[in-house]
Amino acid sequence: MTEAEHGTGGEMSAQRAAGLNRMSQVYGWDMNDGPGDFFGYTVDHLFADIWNRPGLSDRDRRLLLIGLCVGSGQEDVLDIQLPAALGNDELTHEQLREIVIFFAHYAGWPRAARMNNQVEAIIARDNKKD
């Protein structure tokens, strides 16, 4: 661990703690510290700084991220973002289904079809929890 990640006494820096806390809020599960510079930049900059900026709600950021993932073919990231959106009460089952229909017209039917399969699987898992 670098000194930026931890204080001089080995304790976690305020930036790292804030980033891990924000990641936990965004994804809905406890986030532990991890090794490496990439993880450090993700936590210290993306989550401690960018996700804490004013001007957009978490729901706004999530919708933007979902759109970006669908539009760029990053379906694997949706397996993280969609359950987090449900778990944080940012989106409902009905809204996820409506997003699929909307994306079909802008991102293309094949991408929307893949997203639809993911959405339905996530909704089925969510319904089993109830």
Coordinates of N, CA and C in Angstrom, one line a residue:
M1 N 0.8 -1.2 0.0 CA 0.0 0.0 0.0 C 0.9 1.2 0.0
T2 N 0.5 2.2 -0.7 CA 1.2 3.5 -0.8 C 0.8 4.4 0.4
E3 N 1.6 5.4 0.6 CA 1.2 6.4 1.6 C -0.1 7.1 1.3
A4 N -0.4 7.3 0.0 CA -1.6 7.9 -0.3 C -2.8 7.1 0.1
E5 N -2.7 5.8 0.1 CA -3.8 4.9 0.4 C -3.9 4.8 1.9
H6 N -2.8 4.9 2.6 CA -2.8 4.8 4.1 C -1.9 5.9 4.7
G7 N -2.3 6.3 5.8 CA -1.5 7.3 6.5 C -0.1 6.8 6.9
T8 N 0.7 7.6 7.4 CA 2.1 7.3 7.7 C 2.1 6.2 8.7
G9 N 1.2 6.1 9.6 CA 1.1 5.1 10.6 C 0.5 3.8 10.2
G10 N 0.1 3.6 8.9 CA -0.5 2.4 8.4 C -2.0 2.5 8.5
E11 N -2.6 3.6 9.1 CA -4.0 3.7 9.1 C -4.6 4.1 7.8
M12 N -5.8 3.8 7.5 CA -6.4 4.2 6.3 C -6.6 5.7 6.2
S13 N -6.3 6.3 5.0 CA -6.4 7.7 4.8 C -7.9 8.1 4.8
A14 N -8.2 9.3 5.1 CA -9.6 9.8 5.0 C -10.2 9.7 3.6
Q15 N -9.3 9.9 2.6 CA -9.8 9.8 1.2 C -10.2 8.4 0.9
R16 N -9.4 7.4 1.3 CA -9.7 6.0 1.1 C -11.0 5.6 1.8
A17 N -11.1 6.0 3.1 CA -12.3 5.7 3.9 C -13.5 6.2 3.3
A18 N -13.4 7.5 2.8 CA -14.6 8.1 2.1 C -15.0 7.4 0.9
G19 N -14.0 7.0 0.1 CA -14.2 6.3 -1.2 C -14.8 4.9 -0.9
L20 N -14.3 4.2 0.0 CA -14.9 2.9 0.4 C -16.3 3.0 0.9
N21 N -16.6 4.0 1.7 CA -17.9 4.3 2.2 C -18.9 4.6 1.1
R22 N -18.4 5.4 0.1 CA -19.3 5.8 -1.0 C -19.5 4.6 -1.9
M23 N -18.5 3.8 -2.1 CA -18.7 2.6 -2.9 C -19.8 1.7 -2.3
S24 N -19.7 1.5 -1.0 CA -20.7 0.7 -0.3 C -22.1 1.3 -0.4
Q25 N -22.2 2.6 -0.4 CA -23.5 3.3 -0.6 C -24.0 3.0 -2.1
V26 N -23.2 3.2 -3.0 CA -23.5 3.1 -4.4 C -23.9 1.7 -4.8
Y27 N -23.2 0.7 -4.3 CA -23.5 -0.7 -4.7 C -24.3 -1.5 -3.7
G28 N -24.5 -1.0 -2.5 CA -25.4 -1.6 -1.5 C -24.8 -2.8 -0.8
W29 N -23.5 -2.9 -0.8 CA -22.8 -4.0 0.0 C -21.5 -3.4 0.6
D30 N -21.0 -4.0 1.7 CA -19.8 -3.5 2.3 C -18.6 -3.7 1.4
M31 N -17.8 -2.7 1.2 CA -16.7 -2.7 0.3 C -15.4 -2.7 1.2
N32 N -14.6 -3.6 0.9 CA -13.3 -3.7 1.6 C -12.2 -3.1 0.8
D33 N -11.1 -2.7 1.5 CA -10.0 -2.1 0.8 C -9.3 -3.2 -0.1
G34 N -8.7 -2.8 -1.2 CA -8.0 -3.7 -2.1 C -6.7 -3.3 -2.5
P35 N -5.9 -4.1 -3.1 CA -4.5 -3.8 -3.5 C -4.5 -3.1 -4.8
G36 N -3.4 -2.5 -5.1 CA -3.0 -2.0 -6.4 C -3.5 -0.5 -6.7
D37 N -2.8 0.0 -7.6 CA -3.0 1.4 -8.0 C -4.4 1.6 -8.7
F38 N -4.8 0.6 -9.5 CA -6.1 0.8 -10.2 C -7.2 0.8 -9.2
F39 N -7.2 -0.1 -8.2 CA -8.2 0.0 -7.2 C -8.1 1.3 -6.4
G40 N -6.9 1.7 -6.1 CA -6.7 3.0 -5.4 C -7.3 4.2 -6.1
Y41 N -7.1 4.3 -7.4 CA -7.7 5.4 -8.2 C -9.2 5.2 -8.2
T42 N -9.7 4.0 -8.4 CA -11.1 3.8 -8.4 C -11.8 4.3 -7.1
V43 N -11.2 3.9 -6.0 CA -11.8 4.3 -4.7 C -11.5 5.8 -4.4
D44 N -10.3 6.2 -4.5 CA -9.9 7.5 -4.0 C -10.4 8.7 -4.9
H45 N -10.4 8.4 -6.2 CA -10.9 9.4 -7.1 C -12.3 9.3 -7.6
L46 N -12.6 8.1 -8.2 CA -13.9 7.9 -8.8 C -15.0 8.0 -7.7
F47 N -14.8 7.3 -6.6 CA -15.9 7.2 -5.6 C -15.8 8.3 -4.6
A48 N -14.6 8.6 -4.1 CA -14.5 9.7 -3.0 C -14.7 11.1 -3.6
D49 N -14.3 11.3 -4.9 CA -14.5 12.6 -5.5 C -15.7 12.6 -6.5
I50 N -15.7 11.9 -7.6 CA -16.6 12.0 -8.6 C -18.0 11.7 -8.2
W51 N -18.2 10.5 -7.5 CA -19.6 10.1 -7.1 C -20.1 11.1 -6.0
N52 N -19.3 11.9 -5.4 CA -19.7 12.8 -4.3 C -19.9 14.2 -4.8
R53 N -19.7 14.5 -6.1 CA -19.9 15.8 -6.7 C -21.4 16.2 -6.6
P54 N -21.7 17.5 -6.5 CA -23.1 17.9 -6.5 C -23.6 18.0 -8.0
G55 N -24.8 18.1 -8.1 CA -25.4 18.3 -9.4 C -26.1 17.1 -10.0
L56 N -25.8 15.9 -9.6 CA -26.5 14.7 -10.1 C -26.8 13.8 -8.9
S57 N -28.0 13.3 -8.9 CA -28.3 12.3 -7.8 C -27.7 11.0 -8.2
D58 N -27.6 10.1 -7.2 CA -27.1 8.7 -7.5 C -28.0 8.1 -8.6
R59 N -29.3 8.3 -8.6 CA -30.1 7.7 -9.6 C -29.8 8.3 -11.0
D60 N -29.5 9.6 -11.1 CA -29.1 10.2 -12.3 C -27.8 9.5 -12.8
R61 N -26.8 9.4 -11.9 CA -25.5 8.8 -12.3 C -25.7 7.3 -12.7
R62 N -26.6 6.6 -12.0 CA -26.8 5.2 -12.4 C -27.5 5.1 -13.8
L63 N -28.5 6.0 -14.0 CA -29.1 5.9 -15.4 C -28.1 6.2 -16.5
L64 N -27.2 7.2 -16.2 CA -26.2 7.5 -17.2 C -25.3 6.3 -17.4
L65 N -24.9 5.7 -16.3 CA -24.0 4.6 -16.4 C -24.6 3.4 -17.1
I66 N -25.9 3.1 -16.8 CA -26.6 2.0 -17.5 C -26.7 2.3 -19.0
G67 N -27.0 3.5 -19.4 CA -27.1 3.9 -20.8 C -25.7 3.7 -21.5
L68 N -24.7 4.1 -20.8 CA -23.3 4.0 -21.4 C -23.0 2.5 -21.5
C69 N -23.3 1.7 -20.5 CA -23.0 0.3 -20.6 C -23.7 -0.4 -21.8
V70 N -25.0 -0.1 -21.9 CA -25.7 -0.7 -23.0 C -25.2 -0.2 -24.3
G71 N -25.0 1.1 -24.5 CA -24.6 1.7 -25.7 C -23.2 1.2 -26.2
S72 N -22.3 0.9 -25.2 CA -21.0 0.5 -25.6 C -20.8 -1.0 -25.5
G73 N -21.9 -1.8 -25.2 CA -21.8 -3.2 -25.2 C -21.1 -3.8 -23.9
Q74 N -21.1 -3.1 -22.8 CA -20.5 -3.6 -21.6 C -21.6 -4.2 -20.7
E75 N -22.2 -5.3 -21.2 CA -23.3 -5.9 -20.5 C -22.8 -6.5 -19.1
D76 N -21.6 -6.9 -19.0 CA -21.1 -7.4 -17.7 C -21.3 -6.4 -16.6
V77 N -21.1 -5.2 -16.9 CA -21.2 -4.1 -15.9 C -22.6 -4.0 -15.4
L78 N -23.6 -4.3 -16.3 CA -25.0 -4.2 -15.9 C -25.3 -5.2 -14.8
D79 N -24.6 -6.3 -14.7 CA -24.9 -7.3 -13.7 C -24.5 -6.7 -12.3
I80 N -23.8 -5.7 -12.2 CA -23.5 -5.0 -11.0 C -24.5 -3.8 -10.8
Q81 N -24.7 -3.0 -11.9 CA -25.4 -1.8 -11.8 C -26.9 -2.0 -11.6
L82 N -27.5 -3.0 -12.3 CA -29.0 -3.2 -12.2 C -29.4 -3.7 -10.8
P83 N -28.8 -4.7 -10.3 CA -29.2 -5.1 -8.9 C -29.0 -3.9 -7.9
A84 N -27.9 -3.1 -8.1 CA -27.6 -2.0 -7.2 C -28.8 -1.0 -7.3
A85 N -29.2 -0.7 -8.5 CA -30.3 0.2 -8.7 C -31.6 -0.3 -8.0
L86 N -31.9 -1.5 -8.1 CA -33.0 -2.1 -7.4 C -32.8 -2.0 -5.9
G87 N -31.7 -2.5 -5.4 CA -31.4 -2.6 -4.0 C -31.4 -1.2 -3.3
N88 N -31.0 -0.2 -4.0 CA -31.0 1.2 -3.5 C -32.3 1.9 -3.8
D89 N -33.3 1.3 -4.3 CA -34.6 1.9 -4.6 C -34.5 3.0 -5.5
E90 N -33.6 2.9 -6.5 CA -33.4 4.0 -7.5 C -34.3 3.7 -8.7
L91 N -34.5 2.4 -9.0 CA -35.4 2.0 -10.1 C -36.2 0.8 -9.6
T92 N -37.4 0.7 -10.2 CA -38.3 -0.4 -10.0 C -38.2 -1.5 -11.1
H93 N -38.8 -2.6 -10.8 CA -38.9 -3.6 -11.9 C -39.5 -3.0 -13.2
E94 N -40.6 -2.3 -13.0 CA -41.3 -1.8 -14.2 C -40.4 -0.8 -14.9
Q95 N -39.7 0.0 -14.2 CA -38.8 1.0 -14.8 C -37.7 0.3 -15.6
L96 N -37.1 -0.7 -15.0 CA -36.1 -1.5 -15.7 C -36.6 -2.0 -17.0
R97 N -37.8 -2.6 -17.0 CA -38.4 -3.1 -18.2 C -38.7 -2.0 -19.2
E98 N -39.1 -0.8 -18.8 CA -39.3 0.3 -19.7 C -38.0 0.8 -20.3
I99 N -36.9 0.8 -19.5 CA -35.6 1.2 -20.0 C -35.2 0.3 -21.2
V100 N -35.5 -1.0 -21.0 CA -35.1 -1.9 -22.1 C -35.9 -1.5 -23.4
I101 N -37.1 -1.3 -23.3 CA -37.9 -0.9 -24.5 C -37.4 0.4 -25.1
F102 N -37.0 1.4 -24.2 CA -36.5 2.6 -24.7 C -35.1 2.4 -25.4
F103 N -34.3 1.6 -24.8 CA -32.9 1.4 -25.4 C -33.0 0.6 -26.7
A104 N -34.0 -0.2 -26.9 CA -34.2 -1.0 -28.1 C -34.2 0.0 -29.3
H105 N -34.8 1.1 -29.1 CA -34.9 2.1 -30.2 C -33.7 2.9 -30.4
Y106 N -32.9 3.0 -29.4 CA -31.7 3.9 -29.6 C -30.4 3.1 -29.6
A107 N -30.3 2.0 -28.9 CA -29.1 1.2 -28.9 C -29.1 0.0 -29.8
G108 N -30.3 -0.3 -30.3 CA -30.5 -1.5 -31.1 C -31.1 -2.7 -30.4
W109 N -31.9 -3.4 -31.2 CA -32.6 -4.6 -30.7 C -31.7 -5.6 -30.1
P110 N -30.6 -6.0 -30.7 CA -29.7 -7.0 -30.1 C -29.2 -6.6 -28.7
R111 N -28.8 -5.4 -28.6 CA -28.3 -5.0 -27.2 C -29.4 -4.9 -26.2
A112 N -30.6 -4.5 -26.7 CA -31.8 -4.4 -25.8 C -32.2 -5.8 -25.4
A113 N -32.1 -6.8 -26.4 CA -32.5 -8.1 -26.1 C -31.6 -8.8 -25.0
R114 N -30.3 -8.5 -25.1 CA -29.4 -9.0 -24.1 C -29.7 -8.3 -22.7
M115 N -30.0 -7.0 -22.7 CA -30.3 -6.4 -21.5 C -31.6 -6.9 -20.9
N116 N -32.6 -7.2 -21.8 CA -33.8 -7.7 -21.3 C -33.6 -9.1 -20.6
N117 N -32.8 -9.9 -21.2 CA -32.5 -11.2 -20.5 C -31.9 -10.9 -19.1
Q118 N -31.0 -10.0 -19.0 CA -30.4 -9.7 -17.7 C -31.4 -9.1 -16.8
V119 N -32.2 -8.2 -17.2 CA -33.2 -7.6 -16.4 C -34.2 -8.6 -15.9
E120 N -34.7 -9.5 -16.7 CA -35.6 -10.5 -16.3 C -35.0 -11.5 -15.3
A121 N -33.7 -11.8 -15.5 CA -33.0 -12.7 -14.5 C -32.9 -12.0 -13.2
I122 N -32.5 -10.7 -13.2 CA -32.3 -10.0 -12.0 C -33.7 -9.8 -11.2
I123 N -34.7 -9.5 -12.0 CA -36.1 -9.4 -11.4 C -36.5 -10.7 -10.8
A124 N -36.2 -11.8 -11.4 CA -36.6 -13.1 -10.9 C -35.8 -13.4 -9.6
R125 N -34.5 -13.1 -9.5 CA -33.8 -13.2 -8.3 C -34.3 -12.3 -7.2
D126 N -34.7 -11.1 -7.6 CA -35.2 -10.1 -6.6 C -36.5 -10.6 -6.0
N127 N -37.4 -11.2 -6.9 CA -38.7 -11.7 -6.4 C -38.5 -12.9 -5.5
K128 N -37.5 -13.7 -5.7 CA -37.2 -14.8 -4.8 C -36.8 -14.3 -3.4
K129 N -36.3 -13.1 -3.3 CA -35.9 -12.6 -1.9 C -37.1 -12.2 -1.1
D130 N -38.2 -11.9 -1.8 CA -39.4 -11.4 -1.1 C -40.2 -12.5 -0.5

